[in-house]
mmCIF file of C-alpha atoms in Angstrom:
data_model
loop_
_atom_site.group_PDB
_atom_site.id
_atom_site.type_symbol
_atom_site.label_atom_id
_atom_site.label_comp_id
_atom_site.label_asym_id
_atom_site.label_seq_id
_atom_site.Cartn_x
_atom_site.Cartn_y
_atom_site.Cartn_z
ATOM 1 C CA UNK A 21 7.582 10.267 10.827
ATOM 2 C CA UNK A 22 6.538 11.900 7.462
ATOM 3 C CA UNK A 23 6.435 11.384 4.112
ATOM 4 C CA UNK A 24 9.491 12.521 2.358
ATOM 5 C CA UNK A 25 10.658 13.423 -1.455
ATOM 6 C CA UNK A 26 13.589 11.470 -2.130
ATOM 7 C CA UNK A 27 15.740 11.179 -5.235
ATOM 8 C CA UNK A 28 15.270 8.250 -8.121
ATOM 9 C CA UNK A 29 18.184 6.846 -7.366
ATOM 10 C CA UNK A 30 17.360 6.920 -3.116
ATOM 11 C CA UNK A 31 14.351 5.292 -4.262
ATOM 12 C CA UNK A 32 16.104 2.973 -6.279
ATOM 13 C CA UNK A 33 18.392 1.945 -3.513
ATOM 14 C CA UNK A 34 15.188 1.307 -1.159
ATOM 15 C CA UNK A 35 13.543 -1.041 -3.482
ATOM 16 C CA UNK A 36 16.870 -2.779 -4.313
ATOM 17 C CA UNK A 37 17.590 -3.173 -0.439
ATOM 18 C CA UNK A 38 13.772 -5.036 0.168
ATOM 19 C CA UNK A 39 14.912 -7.198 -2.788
ATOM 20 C CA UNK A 40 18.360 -8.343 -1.011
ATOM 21 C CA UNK A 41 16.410 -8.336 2.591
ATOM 22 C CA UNK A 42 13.512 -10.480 1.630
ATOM 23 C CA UNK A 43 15.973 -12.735 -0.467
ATOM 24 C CA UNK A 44 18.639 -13.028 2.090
ATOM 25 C CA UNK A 45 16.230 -12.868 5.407
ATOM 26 C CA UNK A 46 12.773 -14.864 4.130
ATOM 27 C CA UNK A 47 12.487 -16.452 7.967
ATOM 28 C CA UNK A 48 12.453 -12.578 9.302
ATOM 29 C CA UNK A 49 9.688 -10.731 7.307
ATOM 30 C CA UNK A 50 7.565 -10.686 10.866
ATOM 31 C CA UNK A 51 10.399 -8.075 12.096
ATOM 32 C CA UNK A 52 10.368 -6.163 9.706
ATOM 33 C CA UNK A 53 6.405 -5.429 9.437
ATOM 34 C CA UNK A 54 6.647 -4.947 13.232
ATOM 35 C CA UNK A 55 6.798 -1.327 15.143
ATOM 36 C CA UNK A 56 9.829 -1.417 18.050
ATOM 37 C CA UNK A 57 6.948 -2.500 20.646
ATOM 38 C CA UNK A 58 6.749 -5.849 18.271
ATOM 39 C CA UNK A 59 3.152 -4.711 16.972
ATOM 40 C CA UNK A 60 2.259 -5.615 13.233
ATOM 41 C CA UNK A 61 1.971 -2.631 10.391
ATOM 42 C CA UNK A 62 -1.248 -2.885 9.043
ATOM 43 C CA UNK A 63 -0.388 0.147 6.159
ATOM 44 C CA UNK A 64 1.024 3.411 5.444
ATOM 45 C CA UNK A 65 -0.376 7.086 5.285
ATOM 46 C CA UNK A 66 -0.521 10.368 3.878
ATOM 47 C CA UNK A 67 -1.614 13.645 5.199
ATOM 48 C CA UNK A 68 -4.230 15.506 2.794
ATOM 49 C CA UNK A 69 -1.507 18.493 2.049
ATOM 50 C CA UNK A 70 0.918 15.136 1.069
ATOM 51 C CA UNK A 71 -2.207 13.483 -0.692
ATOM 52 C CA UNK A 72 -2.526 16.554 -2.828
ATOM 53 C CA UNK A 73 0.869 17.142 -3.482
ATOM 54 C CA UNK A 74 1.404 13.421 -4.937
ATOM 55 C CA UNK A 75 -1.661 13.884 -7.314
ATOM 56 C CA UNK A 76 -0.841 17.331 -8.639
ATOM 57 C CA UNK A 77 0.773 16.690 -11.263
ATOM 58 C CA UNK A 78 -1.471 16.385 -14.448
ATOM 59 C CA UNK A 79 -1.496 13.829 -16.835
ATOM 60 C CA UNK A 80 -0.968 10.672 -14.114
ATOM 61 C CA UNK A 81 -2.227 7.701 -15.714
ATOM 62 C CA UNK A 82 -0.821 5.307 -12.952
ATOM 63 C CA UNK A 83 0.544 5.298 -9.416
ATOM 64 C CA UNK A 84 3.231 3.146 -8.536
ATOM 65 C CA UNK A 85 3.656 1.234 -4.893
ATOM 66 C CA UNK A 86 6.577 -0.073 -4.056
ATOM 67 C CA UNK A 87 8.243 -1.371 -0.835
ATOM 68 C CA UNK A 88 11.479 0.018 0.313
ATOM 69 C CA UNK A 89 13.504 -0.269 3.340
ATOM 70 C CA UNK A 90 15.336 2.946 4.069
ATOM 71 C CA UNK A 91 19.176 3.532 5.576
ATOM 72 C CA UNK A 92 17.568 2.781 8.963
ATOM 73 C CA UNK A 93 16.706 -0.815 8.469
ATOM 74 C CA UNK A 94 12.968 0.252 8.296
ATOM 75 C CA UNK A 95 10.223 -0.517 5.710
ATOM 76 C CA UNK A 96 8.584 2.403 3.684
ATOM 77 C CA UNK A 97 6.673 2.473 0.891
ATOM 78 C CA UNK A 98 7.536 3.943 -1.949
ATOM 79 C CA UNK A 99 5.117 5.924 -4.106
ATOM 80 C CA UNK A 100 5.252 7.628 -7.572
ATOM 81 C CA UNK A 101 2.889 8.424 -10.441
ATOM 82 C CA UNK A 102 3.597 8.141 -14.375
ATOM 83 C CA UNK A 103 1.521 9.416 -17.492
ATOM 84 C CA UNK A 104 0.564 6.831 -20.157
ATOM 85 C CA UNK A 105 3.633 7.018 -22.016
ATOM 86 C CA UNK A 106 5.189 5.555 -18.743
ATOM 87 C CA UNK A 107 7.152 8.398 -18.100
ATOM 88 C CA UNK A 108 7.570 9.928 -14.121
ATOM 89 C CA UNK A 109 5.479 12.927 -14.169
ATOM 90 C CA UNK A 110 5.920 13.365 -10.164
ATOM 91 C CA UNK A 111 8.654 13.338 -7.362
ATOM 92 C CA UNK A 112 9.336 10.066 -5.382
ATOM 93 C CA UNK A 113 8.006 9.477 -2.564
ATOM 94 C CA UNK A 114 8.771 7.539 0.639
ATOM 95 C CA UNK A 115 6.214 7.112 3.087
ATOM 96 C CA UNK A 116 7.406 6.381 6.591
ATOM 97 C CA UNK A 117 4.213 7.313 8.343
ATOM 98 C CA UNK A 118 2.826 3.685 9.076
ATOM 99 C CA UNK A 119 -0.434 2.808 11.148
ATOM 100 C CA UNK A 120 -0.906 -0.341 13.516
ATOM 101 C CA UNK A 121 -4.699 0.288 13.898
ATOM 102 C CA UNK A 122 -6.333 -2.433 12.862
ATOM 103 C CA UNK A 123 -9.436 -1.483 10.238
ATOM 104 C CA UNK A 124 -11.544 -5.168 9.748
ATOM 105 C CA UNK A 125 -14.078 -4.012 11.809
ATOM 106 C CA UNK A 126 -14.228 -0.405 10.381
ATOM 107 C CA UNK A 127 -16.851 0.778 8.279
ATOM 108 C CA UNK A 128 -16.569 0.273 4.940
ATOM 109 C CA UNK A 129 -19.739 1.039 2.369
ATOM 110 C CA UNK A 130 -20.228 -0.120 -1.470
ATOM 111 C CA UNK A 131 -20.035 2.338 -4.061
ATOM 112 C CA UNK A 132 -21.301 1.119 -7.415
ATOM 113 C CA UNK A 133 -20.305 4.188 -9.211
ATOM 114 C CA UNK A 134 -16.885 3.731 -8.967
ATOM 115 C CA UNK A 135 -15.154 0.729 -10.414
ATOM 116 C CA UNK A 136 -12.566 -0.049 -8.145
ATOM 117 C CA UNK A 137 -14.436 0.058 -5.306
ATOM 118 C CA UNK A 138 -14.714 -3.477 -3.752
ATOM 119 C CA UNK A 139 -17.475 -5.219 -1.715
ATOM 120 C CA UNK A 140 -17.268 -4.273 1.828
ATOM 121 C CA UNK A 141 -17.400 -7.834 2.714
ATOM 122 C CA UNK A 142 -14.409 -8.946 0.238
ATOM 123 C CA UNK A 143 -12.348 -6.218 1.703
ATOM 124 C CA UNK A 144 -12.650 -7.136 5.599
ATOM 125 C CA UNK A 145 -12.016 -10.558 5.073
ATOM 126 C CA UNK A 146 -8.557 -9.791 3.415
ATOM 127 C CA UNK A 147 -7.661 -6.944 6.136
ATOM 128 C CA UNK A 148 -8.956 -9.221 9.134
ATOM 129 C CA UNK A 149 -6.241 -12.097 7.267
ATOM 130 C CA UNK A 150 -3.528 -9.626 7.242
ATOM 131 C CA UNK A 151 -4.555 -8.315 10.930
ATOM 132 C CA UNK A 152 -4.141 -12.308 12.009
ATOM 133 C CA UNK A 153 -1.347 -12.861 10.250
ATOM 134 C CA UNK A 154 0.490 -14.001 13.529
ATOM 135 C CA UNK A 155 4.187 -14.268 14.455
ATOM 136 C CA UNK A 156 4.809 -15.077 10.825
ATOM 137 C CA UNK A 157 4.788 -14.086 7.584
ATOM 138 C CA UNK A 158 5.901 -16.830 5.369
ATOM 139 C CA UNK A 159 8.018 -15.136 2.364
ATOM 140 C CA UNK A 160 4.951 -16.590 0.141
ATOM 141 C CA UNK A 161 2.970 -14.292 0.330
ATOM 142 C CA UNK A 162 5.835 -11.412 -1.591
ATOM 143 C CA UNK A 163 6.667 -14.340 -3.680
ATOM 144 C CA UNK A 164 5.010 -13.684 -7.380
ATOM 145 C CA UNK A 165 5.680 -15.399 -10.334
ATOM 146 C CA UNK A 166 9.050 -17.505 -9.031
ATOM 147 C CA UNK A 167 10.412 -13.712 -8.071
ATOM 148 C CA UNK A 168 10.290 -11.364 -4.657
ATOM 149 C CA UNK A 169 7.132 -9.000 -5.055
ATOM 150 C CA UNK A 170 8.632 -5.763 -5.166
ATOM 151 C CA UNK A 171 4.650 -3.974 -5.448
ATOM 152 C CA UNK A 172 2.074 -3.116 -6.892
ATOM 153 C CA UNK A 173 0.244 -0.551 -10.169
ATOM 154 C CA UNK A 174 -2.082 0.941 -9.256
ATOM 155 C CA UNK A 175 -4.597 3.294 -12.232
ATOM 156 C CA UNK A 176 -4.204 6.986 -11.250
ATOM 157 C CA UNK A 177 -8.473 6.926 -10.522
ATOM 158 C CA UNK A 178 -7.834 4.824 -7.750
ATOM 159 C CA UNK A 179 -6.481 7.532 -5.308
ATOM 160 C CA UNK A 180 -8.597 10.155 -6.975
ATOM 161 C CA UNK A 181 -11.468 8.309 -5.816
ATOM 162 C CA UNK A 182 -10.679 7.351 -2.495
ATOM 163 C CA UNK A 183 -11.632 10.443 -0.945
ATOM 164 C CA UNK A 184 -15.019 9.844 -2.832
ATOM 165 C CA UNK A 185 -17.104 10.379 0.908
ATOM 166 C CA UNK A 186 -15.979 13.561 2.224
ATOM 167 C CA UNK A 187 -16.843 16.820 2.186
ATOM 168 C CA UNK A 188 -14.249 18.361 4.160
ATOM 169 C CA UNK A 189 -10.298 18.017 4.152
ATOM 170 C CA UNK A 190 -9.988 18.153 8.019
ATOM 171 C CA UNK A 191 -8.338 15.409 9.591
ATOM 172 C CA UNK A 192 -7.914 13.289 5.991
ATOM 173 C CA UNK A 193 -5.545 10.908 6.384
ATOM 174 C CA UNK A 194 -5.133 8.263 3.391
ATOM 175 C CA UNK A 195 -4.544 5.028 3.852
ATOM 176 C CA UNK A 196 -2.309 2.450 2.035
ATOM 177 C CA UNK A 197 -3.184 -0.533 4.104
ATOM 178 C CA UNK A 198 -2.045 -3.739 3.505
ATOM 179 C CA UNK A 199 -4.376 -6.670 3.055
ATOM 180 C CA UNK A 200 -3.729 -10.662 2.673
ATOM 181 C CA UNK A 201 -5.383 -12.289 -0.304
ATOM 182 C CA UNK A 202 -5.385 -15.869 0.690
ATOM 183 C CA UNK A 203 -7.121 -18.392 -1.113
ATOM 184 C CA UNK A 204 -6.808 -21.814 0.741
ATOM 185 C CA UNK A 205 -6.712 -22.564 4.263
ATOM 186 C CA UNK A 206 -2.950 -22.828 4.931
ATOM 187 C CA UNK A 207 -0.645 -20.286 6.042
ATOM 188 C CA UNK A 208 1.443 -19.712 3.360
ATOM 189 C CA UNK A 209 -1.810 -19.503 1.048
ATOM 190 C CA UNK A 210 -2.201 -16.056 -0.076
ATOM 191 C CA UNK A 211 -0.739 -12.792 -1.382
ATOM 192 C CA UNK A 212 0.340 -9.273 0.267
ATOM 193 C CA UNK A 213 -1.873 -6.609 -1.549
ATOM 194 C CA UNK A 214 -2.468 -3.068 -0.736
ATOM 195 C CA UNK A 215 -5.342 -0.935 -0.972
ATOM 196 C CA UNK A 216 -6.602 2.278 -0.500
ATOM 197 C CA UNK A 217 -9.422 3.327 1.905
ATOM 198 C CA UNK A 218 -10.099 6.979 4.059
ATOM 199 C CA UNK A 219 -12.492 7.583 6.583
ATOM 200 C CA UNK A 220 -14.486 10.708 6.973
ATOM 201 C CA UNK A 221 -15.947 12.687 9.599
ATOM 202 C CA UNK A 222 -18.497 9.742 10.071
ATOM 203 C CA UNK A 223 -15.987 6.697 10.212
ATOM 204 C CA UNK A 224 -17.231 5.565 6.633
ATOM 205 C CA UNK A 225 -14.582 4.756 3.833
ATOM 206 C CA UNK A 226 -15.054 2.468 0.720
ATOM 207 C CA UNK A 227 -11.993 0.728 -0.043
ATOM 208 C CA UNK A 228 -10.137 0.402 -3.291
ATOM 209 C CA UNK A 229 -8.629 -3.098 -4.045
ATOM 210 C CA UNK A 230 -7.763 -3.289 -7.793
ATOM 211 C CA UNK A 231 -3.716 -2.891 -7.986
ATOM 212 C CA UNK A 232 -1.398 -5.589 -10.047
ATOM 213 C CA UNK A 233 1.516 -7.066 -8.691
ATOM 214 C CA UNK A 234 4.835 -5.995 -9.928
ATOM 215 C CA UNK A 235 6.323 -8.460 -11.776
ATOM 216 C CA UNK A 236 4.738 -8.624 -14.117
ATOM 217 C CA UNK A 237 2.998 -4.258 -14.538
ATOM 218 C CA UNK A 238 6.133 -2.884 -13.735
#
């Protein structure tokens, strides 16, 4: 598994094929966040030389996350970054290197310097509701505004920051894990969100949780 450049219009066919899946298949979303041993995906990630190539470009003003399912029947994500203008300023590109490790327990510090960076508390309770999400995921929770959640915006700061703790590039792997916002008791109370964290040499990360949902920052 790697992360691969693909073309506009392969990424366009990815997104367009989680639309039709999640539409068609809402009772099967379990399967496909699931590994072939059955075991839930708890994110995506990037190497540091793929990390660096996605931010190169100058001029990104925002990052956008999006979920795919490639020609395999598997779920990527798909990643991209535009300027302020809204153009695409970098390639596309589709991450296939997912993670089952589960993070809730990790740890995660507070970092009052940069904005995005949420409380340490906030941020294991959503993983740990993702993590127990169970044989289920009710469509819910990529439902958004009467439509399929097709992903999130993320500002361009947020993955320039996440690396925030290290001090050396060996071993950096970045993390777009996925989290449950839930607000109520019930299982189909919440909302699939992303976010960004990556642990250096010491096991510490602070974790970046500020993304809107696409619909509606598109």
């Amino acid at each position: 598994m790697a992360t691969i450049r693909i073309s506009q219009t392969t990424a366009n066919t990815f997104m367009a094929d989680w639309q039709t899946y999640v539409s068609q298949n809402p009772t099967q979303l379990r399967a496909l966040f699931s590994d072939t041993s059955g075991n839930l995906l708890t994110g995506f990630q990037l190497s540091f030389q793929e990390y660096l190539y996605l931010i190169a470009p100058v001029g990104i003003a925002q990052f956008k996350v999006r979920f795919g399912i490639n020609g395999n029947g598997e779920l990527n994500l798909i990643v991209w970054g535009t300027d302020s203008f809204g153009d695409v300023i970098t390639d596309y590109f589709a991450l296939e290197t997912y993670t089952t490790a589960t993070h809730s327990k990790a740890k995660f510090v507070g970092y009052p310097a940069i904005p995005h960076a949420i409380s340490p508390l906030v941020g294991k309770v959503w993983l740990q509701d993702w993590e127990n999400i169970g044989g289920n995921i009710p469509v819910e929770l990529v439902t958004i505004y009467n439509s399929v959640l097709n992903g999130y915006t993320a500002e361009a700061r947020d993955l320039y920051d996440v690396l925030a703790l290290h001090t050396t590039s060996a071993g950096v792997e970045v993390n777009i894990g996925f989290v449950n916002h839930k607000y109520n008791a019930a299982a189909t109370d919440g909302m699939l969100g992303i976010a960004f964290f990556s642990f250096d040499d010491k096991g510490t990360a602070l974790m970046l949780d500020r993304a809107t949902p696409c619909p509606k920052t598109c």
